[in-house]
């Protein structure tokens, strides 16, 4: 057998071991791949009875219908439900609640009359039962198996013919033909490929759980993410009880859509109104605290940005940021110094997005600058005011998309004022009871 080495992070194959992957630059990521690349010799282009057919003659997947889970937060992230034959990869850090979410999804599906199979290679059946008891009633259509042998799992699928299959986790599965240990690149890749083929053949939606590595990527090669139809990440801060389900790849739905949940003793509870969760309880206006309406997929969420600006006694003043991009902060500090005339180079600056959420939208630029100036001058911004707008290098405030949706969310949560770019406000309905005023510098 030909020996080859494969990179755990990007799947690059090399005939000899290398300390650093030449493809993605990761150190010590090459592991031995017992299988090695296959070379197709002697191809003659003989199709036999195999023919291509016109796409217009192929029946659409939507005719078979998506399988709605019945949890709005999950269905929205999936783009309307599970697709028959679709393979969903659910990744997340250890202990974040992946198994809990999966079991809850399966229990909902079972409640709607689906026949579901949950295969766990990590927990025993009685442990699964313990969790299920915590989460609610489990009906007769939810089948469980504690198994890690891929062949036996596929046999079980053929016997039981479930309408949804769930695997917890792909790292525990072992394919019989592969010599390497479960969880290795070759095993994970082979098991996923088999599950995908089985799912497509039986029009069976498959959900697999994948662990993430220290740097946040799903363990196993990157090819795993290319292989599956949908990649969801379940994330959250351990110190908070809320969890976010994020879609990073979806062949049959939108990406960057999120679902918000709260971890309770009785399981994960959907949070249909996340703004209340992330918004601090502001009784009085305090310097350095500003509210911004951010968009997460199609949904607006109000978040509180907190800034602390204090004199620095260090040669290199400190810039500590939680939940926001450090480089973007450096840019905004430079813009504020240049165009607002504030002095920040000798100040320590701390930025925190309250509630542990991460924001990556440029719409929060204006709010960050407002928070910085507010903290620097010890002047609170008016209570009940939100800010949004992108700030350019020349100091201009640029419009951002979905201004109307943001404004409505601000009004819905009882705020009474919003500072936004003038261009974005054109043609927008001002919420009831608000006064429209324009300030053109
Ligand atoms: N009785 C309880 N009350 C509240 N929260 C609980 C309770 N039991 C478990 N949890 C929560 O569930 C989490 C564990 O969930 P789960 O086992 O689904 O995580 P996981 O992502 O599947 O973990 P792993 O990677 O180890 O498989 C715990 O971290 C805790 O937050
Ligand atoms: Mg688990």
Short mmCIF file of C-alpha atoms and ligand atoms in Angstrom, two decimals:
data_model
loop_
_atom_site.label_atom_id
_atom_site.label_comp_id
_atom_site.label_asym_id
_atom_site.label_seq_id
_atom_site.Cartn_x
_atom_site.Cartn_y
_atom_site.Cartn_z
CA UNK A 1 0.00 0.00 0.00
CA UNK A 2 1.24 3.45 -0.92
CA UNK A 3 1.81 5.69 2.10
CA UNK A 4 0.79 9.29 2.00
CA UNK A 5 0.32 12.13 4.44
CA UNK A 6 -2.69 14.41 4.61
CA UNK A 7 -3.17 17.79 6.27
CA UNK A 8 -5.80 17.68 9.03
CA UNK A 9 -6.79 21.23 8.35
CA UNK A 10 -7.07 21.57 4.56
CA UNK A 11 -6.81 18.02 3.25
CA UNK A 12 -3.61 18.61 1.24
CA UNK A 13 -1.94 15.29 0.36
CA UNK A 14 1.83 14.86 0.31
CA UNK A 15 3.97 11.72 -0.31
CA UNK A 16 6.21 12.57 2.65
CA UNK A 17 5.69 13.99 6.10
CA UNK A 18 6.12 17.74 6.39
CA UNK A 19 6.26 19.88 9.53
CA UNK A 20 4.23 22.61 7.89
CA UNK A 21 1.50 22.19 5.31
CA UNK A 22 2.57 23.97 2.09
CA UNK A 23 -1.09 24.57 1.18
CA UNK A 24 -2.58 26.22 4.25
CA UNK A 25 0.57 26.91 6.30
CA UNK A 26 -0.60 25.04 9.44
CA UNK A 27 2.18 23.55 11.57
CA UNK A 28 2.20 19.87 12.59
CA UNK A 29 -1.06 19.16 10.80
CA UNK A 30 0.19 16.32 8.55
CA UNK A 31 -0.93 12.85 9.57
CA UNK A 32 -0.48 9.52 7.88
CA UNK A 33 -3.33 8.59 5.56
CA UNK A 34 -3.42 4.85 5.13
CA UNK A 35 -5.53 5.06 2.00
CA UNK A 36 -3.67 7.59 -0.05
CA UNK A 37 -4.86 9.19 -3.23
CA UNK A 38 -6.34 6.93 -5.85
CA UNK A 39 -5.09 7.18 -9.41
CA UNK A 40 -7.46 6.41 -12.22
CA UNK A 41 -5.47 4.43 -14.77
CA UNK A 42 -6.77 3.08 -18.00
CA UNK A 43 -9.87 5.27 -18.45
CA UNK A 44 -11.54 4.79 -21.83
CA UNK A 45 -14.61 7.04 -21.47
CA UNK A 46 -16.96 4.06 -21.82
CA UNK A 47 -20.41 5.07 -20.44
CA UNK A 48 -22.22 1.76 -20.99
CA UNK A 49 -25.94 2.35 -20.40
CA UNK A 50 -25.25 5.50 -18.36
CA UNK A 51 -26.88 8.61 -19.89
CA UNK A 52 -27.29 12.27 -18.97
CA UNK A 53 -30.86 13.60 -18.80
CA UNK A 54 -32.31 17.08 -19.38
CA UNK A 55 -32.46 19.13 -16.18
CA UNK A 56 -36.03 20.14 -17.02
CA UNK A 57 -37.06 16.47 -16.79
CA UNK A 58 -35.66 16.09 -13.28
CA UNK A 59 -38.24 16.43 -10.49
CA UNK A 60 -37.46 19.20 -8.04
CA UNK A 61 -36.59 18.49 -4.43
CA UNK A 62 -39.25 20.91 -3.27
CA UNK A 63 -41.87 18.63 -4.78
CA UNK A 64 -40.96 16.07 -2.15
CA UNK A 65 -41.13 18.92 0.36
CA UNK A 66 -38.81 19.96 3.11
CA UNK A 67 -39.27 18.41 6.51
CA UNK A 68 -40.01 21.20 8.94
CA UNK A 69 -38.50 20.65 12.36
CA UNK A 70 -41.15 22.69 14.13
CA UNK A 71 -38.66 24.89 15.96
CA UNK A 72 -38.76 28.28 14.23
CA UNK A 73 -35.19 29.14 15.15
CA UNK A 74 -33.86 25.91 13.62
CA UNK A 75 -36.09 26.00 10.54
CA UNK A 76 -35.09 29.55 9.68
CA UNK A 77 -31.39 28.72 9.92
CA UNK A 78 -31.92 25.65 7.71
CA UNK A 79 -33.77 27.75 5.14
CA UNK A 80 -37.21 26.27 5.83
CA UNK A 81 -36.50 22.80 7.16
CA UNK A 82 -34.50 19.67 6.39
CA UNK A 83 -34.08 18.76 2.73
CA UNK A 84 -34.63 15.07 1.81
CA UNK A 85 -31.19 13.58 1.14
CA UNK A 86 -29.46 16.64 2.59
CA UNK A 87 -26.46 16.24 4.88
CA UNK A 88 -26.24 18.73 7.74
CA UNK A 89 -23.07 19.09 9.78
CA UNK A 90 -23.58 20.58 13.24
CA UNK A 91 -20.33 21.75 14.80
CA UNK A 92 -19.56 23.26 18.16
CA UNK A 93 -17.23 23.32 21.13
CA UNK A 94 -17.39 20.52 23.71
CA UNK A 95 -20.30 20.85 26.09
CA UNK A 96 -21.98 23.73 24.29
CA UNK A 97 -25.21 21.72 23.85
CA UNK A 98 -24.97 20.02 20.44
CA UNK A 99 -26.41 16.71 21.61
CA UNK A 100 -29.15 18.55 23.51
CA UNK A 101 -30.15 20.53 20.42
CA UNK A 102 -30.06 17.46 18.22
CA UNK A 103 -32.17 15.41 20.60
CA UNK A 104 -34.68 18.23 20.92
CA UNK A 105 -34.91 18.52 17.13
CA UNK A 106 -35.47 14.77 16.85
CA UNK A 107 -38.10 14.81 19.59
CA UNK A 108 -39.98 17.56 17.73
CA UNK A 109 -39.77 15.60 14.48
CA UNK A 110 -40.99 12.48 16.22
CA UNK A 111 -43.89 14.47 17.67
CA UNK A 112 -44.90 15.30 14.10
CA UNK A 113 -45.07 11.61 13.21
CA UNK A 114 -41.59 11.14 11.70
CA UNK A 115 -39.60 7.99 12.36
CA UNK A 116 -36.20 9.12 13.55
CA UNK A 117 -32.98 7.31 14.36
CA UNK A 118 -30.37 8.75 16.70
CA UNK A 119 -27.03 6.93 16.72
CA UNK A 120 -24.64 7.94 19.47
CA UNK A 121 -21.08 6.71 19.63
CA UNK A 122 -20.37 8.85 22.67
CA UNK A 123 -23.10 8.04 25.14
CA UNK A 124 -24.79 4.90 26.38
CA UNK A 125 -28.51 4.37 25.89
CA UNK A 126 -29.29 5.08 29.53
CA UNK A 127 -27.34 8.33 29.35
CA UNK A 128 -29.41 9.29 26.32
CA UNK A 129 -32.57 8.45 28.23
CA UNK A 130 -31.43 10.64 31.12
CA UNK A 131 -31.07 13.59 28.77
CA UNK A 132 -34.38 12.86 27.05
CA UNK A 133 -36.17 12.80 30.42
CA UNK A 134 -34.78 16.24 31.12
CA UNK A 135 -36.01 17.54 27.78
CA UNK A 136 -39.55 16.22 27.84
CA UNK A 137 -41.66 13.35 26.64
CA UNK A 138 -40.17 10.93 24.13
CA UNK A 139 -42.54 9.06 21.86
CA UNK A 140 -42.37 5.69 20.17
CA UNK A 141 -41.01 6.87 16.84
CA UNK A 142 -37.64 7.94 18.26
CA UNK A 143 -35.15 5.08 17.94
CA UNK A 144 -31.74 5.19 19.53
CA UNK A 145 -28.61 3.10 19.17
CA UNK A 146 -25.23 3.31 20.81
CA UNK A 147 -22.91 2.30 18.01
CA UNK A 148 -19.72 3.47 16.36
CA UNK A 149 -19.26 0.90 13.60
CA UNK A 150 -20.26 2.48 10.31
CA UNK A 151 -21.27 -0.75 8.68
CA UNK A 152 -23.64 -1.61 11.53
CA UNK A 153 -25.08 1.91 11.45
CA UNK A 154 -25.80 1.64 7.71
CA UNK A 155 -27.34 -1.81 8.27
CA UNK A 156 -29.57 -0.32 10.96
CA UNK A 157 -30.69 2.39 8.54
CA UNK A 158 -31.59 -0.23 5.92
CA UNK A 159 -33.61 -2.25 8.45
CA UNK A 160 -35.37 0.60 10.20
CA UNK A 161 -35.86 2.95 7.20
CA UNK A 162 -36.07 6.10 9.35
CA UNK A 163 -37.17 9.41 7.83
CA UNK A 164 -34.37 11.31 9.60
CA UNK A 165 -30.96 10.00 10.70
CA UNK A 166 -28.75 11.68 13.31
CA UNK A 167 -25.16 10.74 14.15
CA UNK A 168 -23.43 11.91 17.34
CA UNK A 169 -20.61 12.34 16.45
CA UNK A 170 -18.82 11.74 13.13
CA UNK A 171 -15.51 11.55 15.00
CA UNK A 172 -16.57 8.36 16.78
CA UNK A 173 -17.53 6.46 13.63
CA UNK A 174 -15.17 3.90 12.19
CA UNK A 175 -15.37 2.57 8.66
CA UNK A 176 -14.21 -1.07 8.47
CA UNK A 177 -11.86 -0.74 5.47
CA UNK A 178 -9.78 2.05 6.96
CA UNK A 179 -6.89 1.11 9.20
CA UNK A 180 -6.51 4.44 11.01
CA UNK A 181 -8.21 5.23 14.33
CA UNK A 182 -11.73 6.74 14.62
CA UNK A 183 -11.58 10.52 14.39
CA UNK A 184 -8.62 10.48 12.00
CA UNK A 185 -8.84 12.35 8.74
CA UNK A 186 -9.32 9.25 6.62
CA UNK A 187 -12.02 7.85 8.91
CA UNK A 188 -14.01 11.05 9.19
CA UNK A 189 -13.85 11.63 5.45
CA UNK A 190 -14.84 8.08 4.56
CA UNK A 191 -17.67 7.90 7.13
CA UNK A 192 -19.12 11.21 5.96
CA UNK A 193 -18.93 10.15 2.32
CA UNK A 194 -20.79 6.92 3.13
CA UNK A 195 -23.47 8.74 5.09
CA UNK A 196 -23.90 11.19 2.26
CA UNK A 197 -24.28 8.44 -0.32
CA UNK A 198 -26.78 6.60 1.85
CA UNK A 199 -28.75 9.79 2.52
CA UNK A 200 -28.94 10.69 -1.18
CA UNK A 201 -29.89 7.14 -2.17
CA UNK A 202 -32.74 6.90 0.34
CA UNK A 203 -33.72 10.62 0.21
CA UNK A 204 -32.99 10.60 3.91
CA UNK A 205 -31.94 13.80 5.68
CA UNK A 206 -28.85 13.13 7.78
CA UNK A 207 -27.62 15.33 10.62
CA UNK A 208 -24.09 14.70 11.89
CA UNK A 209 -22.36 16.31 14.84
CA UNK A 210 -18.73 17.35 14.41
CA UNK A 211 -16.36 18.52 17.11
CA UNK A 212 -14.38 21.67 16.62
CA UNK A 213 -10.67 22.10 17.13
CA UNK A 214 -9.05 24.64 19.42
CA UNK A 215 -9.04 27.28 16.70
CA UNK A 216 -12.74 26.85 16.04
CA UNK A 217 -12.75 24.82 12.80
CA UNK A 218 -14.57 21.51 12.53
CA UNK A 219 -12.10 18.73 13.35
CA UNK A 220 -11.09 16.67 10.38
CA UNK A 221 -10.11 18.02 7.02
CA UNK A 222 -11.67 21.08 5.45
CA UNK A 223 -12.99 18.71 2.76
CA UNK A 224 -15.64 17.68 5.27
CA UNK A 225 -17.21 21.11 4.97
CA UNK A 226 -17.08 20.88 1.17
CA UNK A 227 -18.67 17.47 1.22
CA UNK A 228 -21.79 18.27 3.22
CA UNK A 229 -24.77 20.38 2.09
CA UNK A 230 -25.16 22.51 5.19
CA UNK A 231 -22.72 23.53 7.91
CA UNK A 232 -24.16 24.88 11.14
CA UNK A 233 -22.15 26.09 14.12
CA UNK A 234 -23.58 26.08 17.60
CA UNK A 235 -21.79 28.65 19.66
CA UNK A 236 -22.08 30.71 22.79
CA UNK A 237 -20.15 32.03 25.71
CA UNK A 238 -19.87 29.58 28.60
CA UNK A 239 -20.54 32.35 31.09
CA UNK A 240 -23.91 33.15 29.49
CA UNK A 241 -26.84 30.84 29.07
CA UNK A 242 -27.74 31.83 25.54
CA UNK A 243 -26.54 29.89 22.49
CA UNK A 244 -26.48 30.86 18.84
CA UNK A 245 -27.02 28.51 15.91
CA UNK A 246 -25.30 29.95 12.86
CA UNK A 247 -25.40 28.76 9.28
CA UNK A 248 -22.03 29.16 7.55
CA UNK A 249 -22.76 27.12 4.46
CA UNK A 250 -26.11 26.13 3.03
CA UNK A 251 -26.69 24.70 -0.41
CA UNK A 252 -30.46 25.03 -0.01
CA UNK A 253 -30.91 28.18 2.03
CA UNK A 254 -29.42 31.49 3.12
CA UNK A 255 -26.24 31.74 5.17
CA UNK A 256 -25.49 34.13 8.01
CA UNK A 257 -28.93 33.50 9.43
CA UNK A 258 -28.93 32.84 13.18
CA UNK A 259 -31.18 31.12 15.67
CA UNK A 260 -31.00 32.12 19.32
CA UNK A 261 -31.60 29.75 22.22
CA UNK A 262 -31.32 29.87 25.97
CA UNK A 263 -29.98 26.85 27.86
CA UNK A 264 -32.38 26.03 30.68
CA UNK A 265 -32.70 23.04 32.93
CA UNK A 266 -35.48 21.77 30.68
CA UNK A 267 -33.32 22.11 27.57
CA UNK A 268 -32.82 24.75 24.94
CA UNK A 269 -35.56 27.31 24.79
CA UNK A 270 -36.08 29.35 21.63
CA UNK A 271 -35.59 33.09 22.00
CA UNK A 272 -37.82 34.77 19.42
CA UNK A 273 -36.97 38.25 20.65
CA UNK A 274 -33.18 38.31 21.11
CA UNK A 275 -32.86 42.09 21.40
CA UNK A 276 -34.18 41.95 24.95
CA UNK A 277 -31.53 39.37 25.77
CA UNK A 278 -28.57 41.37 24.53
CA UNK A 279 -29.78 44.77 25.62
CA UNK A 280 -28.57 45.70 29.08
CA UNK A 281 -31.14 46.90 31.57
CA UNK A 282 -30.45 50.60 31.32
CA UNK A 283 -32.23 52.50 34.06
CA UNK A 284 -30.22 55.67 33.54
CA UNK A 285 -27.88 56.91 30.86
CA UNK A 286 -24.20 56.13 31.54
CA UNK A 287 -21.13 57.40 29.68
CA UNK A 288 -19.69 54.96 27.15
CA UNK A 289 -22.84 52.92 26.54
CA UNK A 290 -24.48 53.06 23.11
CA UNK A 291 -27.15 50.90 21.46
CA UNK A 292 -26.85 49.71 17.86
CA UNK A 293 -29.36 47.79 15.73
CA UNK A 294 -27.33 45.05 13.98
CA UNK A 295 -28.59 42.68 11.31
CA UNK A 296 -28.07 38.96 11.81
CA UNK A 297 -29.27 37.40 8.57
CA UNK A 298 -32.75 38.75 8.03
CA UNK A 299 -33.24 39.69 11.66
CA UNK A 300 -32.39 42.92 13.45
CA UNK A 301 -30.91 42.62 16.93
CA UNK A 302 -30.29 45.50 19.28
CA UNK A 303 -26.96 45.28 21.04
CA UNK A 304 -25.29 47.46 23.61
CA UNK A 305 -21.72 48.57 22.95
CA UNK A 306 -19.70 49.69 25.93
CA UNK A 307 -16.51 51.71 25.74
CA UNK A 308 -14.10 52.66 28.49
CA UNK A 309 -11.52 55.31 27.70
CA UNK A 310 -9.03 56.08 30.46
CA UNK A 311 -5.60 57.74 30.66
CA UNK A 312 -2.79 55.31 29.90
CA UNK A 313 0.43 54.99 31.84
CA UNK A 314 1.94 52.60 29.32
CA UNK A 315 4.26 53.38 26.43
CA UNK A 316 1.88 51.44 24.19
CA UNK A 317 -1.68 52.21 25.32
CA UNK A 318 -3.90 49.20 25.70
CA UNK A 319 -6.63 48.38 23.14
CA UNK A 320 -8.77 45.52 24.39
CA UNK A 321 -11.80 44.47 22.39
CA UNK A 322 -14.45 41.81 23.06
CA UNK A 323 -16.94 40.95 20.34
CA UNK A 324 -15.59 43.38 17.73
CA UNK A 325 -12.71 43.50 15.25
CA UNK A 326 -9.51 45.04 16.70
CA UNK A 327 -8.32 46.36 13.34
CA UNK A 328 -11.64 48.06 12.68
CA UNK A 329 -11.39 49.70 16.11
CA UNK A 330 -7.91 51.03 15.25
CA UNK A 331 -9.35 52.52 12.06
CA UNK A 332 -12.26 54.14 13.89
CA UNK A 333 -9.92 55.59 16.53
CA UNK A 334 -7.83 57.14 13.75
CA UNK A 335 -10.94 58.58 12.06
CA UNK A 336 -12.18 60.03 15.37
CA UNK A 337 -8.79 61.62 16.11
CA UNK A 338 -8.49 63.11 12.64
CA UNK A 339 -12.02 64.34 12.07
CA UNK A 340 -13.49 64.93 15.51
CA UNK A 341 -10.34 66.38 17.03
CA UNK A 342 -10.42 64.08 20.07
CA UNK A 343 -7.15 62.89 21.61
CA UNK A 344 -7.02 59.11 22.05
CA UNK A 345 -3.37 58.18 21.43
CA UNK A 346 -2.52 58.40 25.13
CA UNK A 347 -5.62 56.56 26.34
CA UNK A 348 -6.29 52.94 27.18
CA UNK A 349 -9.39 51.85 25.27
CA UNK A 350 -11.62 48.92 26.13
CA UNK A 351 -14.59 47.95 23.98
CA UNK A 352 -17.11 45.34 25.01
CA UNK A 353 -20.19 44.13 23.19
CA UNK A 354 -22.56 43.32 26.05
CA UNK A 355 -24.06 39.85 26.28
CA UNK A 356 -21.10 38.09 24.67
CA UNK A 357 -22.35 38.43 21.08
CA UNK A 358 -19.89 39.17 18.26
CA UNK A 359 -20.62 41.90 15.75
CA UNK A 360 -18.92 42.11 12.39
CA UNK A 361 -21.11 44.65 10.61
CA UNK A 362 -19.75 48.05 9.59
CA UNK A 363 -23.14 49.45 10.62
CA UNK A 364 -21.84 49.53 14.17
CA UNK A 365 -19.03 52.04 13.31
CA UNK A 366 -21.04 55.08 14.31
CA UNK A 367 -22.04 53.48 17.60
CA UNK A 368 -18.41 52.61 18.43
CA UNK A 369 -17.30 56.20 17.81
CA UNK A 370 -20.25 57.53 19.83
CA UNK A 371 -19.33 55.20 22.72
CA UNK A 372 -15.65 56.25 22.57
CA UNK A 373 -16.43 59.96 22.61
CA UNK A 374 -19.10 59.51 25.26
CA UNK A 375 -16.67 57.72 27.58
CA UNK A 376 -13.82 60.14 26.84
CA UNK A 377 -15.93 63.18 27.65
CA UNK A 378 -17.80 61.51 30.53
CA UNK A 379 -21.04 62.50 28.81
CA UNK A 380 -23.77 59.87 28.45
CA UNK A 381 -25.67 59.75 25.18
CA UNK A 382 -29.38 60.41 25.66
CA UNK A 383 -31.26 57.46 27.12
CA UNK A 384 -33.34 55.69 24.48
CA UNK A 385 -31.10 56.58 21.52
CA UNK A 386 -29.67 54.13 19.00
CA UNK A 387 -26.87 54.73 16.50
CA UNK A 388 -26.02 53.07 13.23
CA UNK A 389 -24.02 53.90 10.10
CA UNK A 390 -20.74 53.00 8.46
CA UNK A 391 -17.89 55.44 8.97
CA UNK A 392 -15.51 56.04 6.06
CA UNK A 393 -11.85 57.02 6.19
CA UNK A 394 -12.63 60.58 5.19
CA UNK A 395 -14.93 60.92 8.18
CA UNK A 396 -18.21 60.59 6.28
CA UNK A 397 -21.10 58.51 7.60
CA UNK A 398 -22.22 56.12 4.88
CA UNK A 399 -25.58 54.41 4.52
CA UNK A 400 -26.01 50.75 5.40
CA UNK A 401 -28.63 48.29 4.18
CA UNK A 402 -31.97 47.49 5.81
CA UNK A 403 -32.30 50.90 7.51
CA UNK A 404 -36.09 50.53 7.73
CA UNK A 405 -35.93 47.16 9.47
CA UNK A 406 -33.36 48.46 11.95
CA UNK A 407 -35.45 51.53 12.68
CA UNK A 408 -38.58 49.47 13.30
CA UNK A 409 -36.73 47.23 15.76
CA UNK A 410 -35.43 50.31 17.60
CA UNK A 411 -38.99 51.63 17.85
CA UNK A 412 -40.40 48.23 18.82
CA UNK A 413 -38.11 48.05 21.84
CA UNK A 414 -39.33 51.38 23.08
CA UNK A 415 -36.39 53.57 22.07
CA UNK A 416 -37.37 57.00 20.85
CA UNK A 417 -34.44 58.31 18.84
CA UNK A 418 -32.02 57.01 16.25
CA UNK A 419 -28.94 58.66 14.80
CA UNK A 420 -28.37 57.39 11.28
CA UNK A 421 -26.90 58.55 7.95
CA UNK A 422 -29.06 61.15 6.18
CA UNK A 423 -28.97 59.27 2.85
CA UNK A 424 -30.33 56.11 4.47
CA UNK A 425 -33.24 57.99 6.02
CA UNK A 426 -34.64 59.10 2.66
CA UNK A 427 -37.93 57.44 1.83
CA UNK A 428 -38.13 55.75 5.21
CA UNK A 429 -41.27 55.81 7.31
CA UNK A 430 -40.49 57.47 10.63
CA UNK A 431 -41.95 55.35 13.47
CA UNK A 432 -45.11 56.67 15.09
CA UNK A 433 -44.57 59.26 17.79
CA UNK A 434 -41.05 60.07 16.55
CA UNK A 435 -39.92 63.43 15.32
CA UNK A 436 -37.87 63.46 12.17
CA UNK A 437 -35.04 65.91 12.19
CA UNK A 438 -32.12 66.28 9.91
CA UNK A 439 -28.70 67.40 10.84
CA UNK A 440 -26.40 68.12 7.98
CA UNK A 441 -22.92 69.03 9.17
N1 LIG B 1 -29.72 20.11 34.38
C1 LIG B 1 -29.20 21.04 33.59
N2 LIG B 1 -29.55 22.33 33.73
C2 LIG B 1 -29.09 23.28 32.91
N3 LIG B 1 -28.21 23.05 31.93
C3 LIG B 1 -27.79 21.81 31.76
C4 LIG B 1 -28.27 20.72 32.56
N4 LIG B 1 -27.69 19.59 32.13
C5 LIG B 1 -26.88 19.94 31.11
N5 LIG B 1 -26.96 21.26 30.88
C6 LIG B 1 -26.25 22.03 29.85
O1 LIG B 1 -26.02 21.19 28.73
C7 LIG B 1 -24.65 21.25 28.34
C8 LIG B 1 -24.20 19.92 27.82
O2 LIG B 1 -24.97 19.67 26.67
P1 LIG B 1 -24.57 18.57 25.60
O3 LIG B 1 -24.17 17.30 26.26
O4 LIG B 1 -25.70 18.56 24.63
O5 LIG B 1 -23.32 19.25 24.93
P2 LIG B 1 -22.46 18.69 23.72
O6 LIG B 1 -22.14 19.88 22.88
O7 LIG B 1 -23.18 17.56 23.06
O8 LIG B 1 -21.17 18.18 24.45
P3 LIG B 1 -20.09 17.10 23.94
O9 LIG B 1 -19.22 17.84 22.99
O10 LIG B 1 -19.40 16.72 25.18
O11 LIG B 1 -20.85 15.99 23.32
C9 LIG B 1 -23.92 21.62 29.59
O12 LIG B 1 -22.75 22.33 29.31
C10 LIG B 1 -24.91 22.50 30.32
O13 LIG B 1 -24.77 23.83 29.85
MG1 LIG B 2 -22.63 15.54 22.84
#
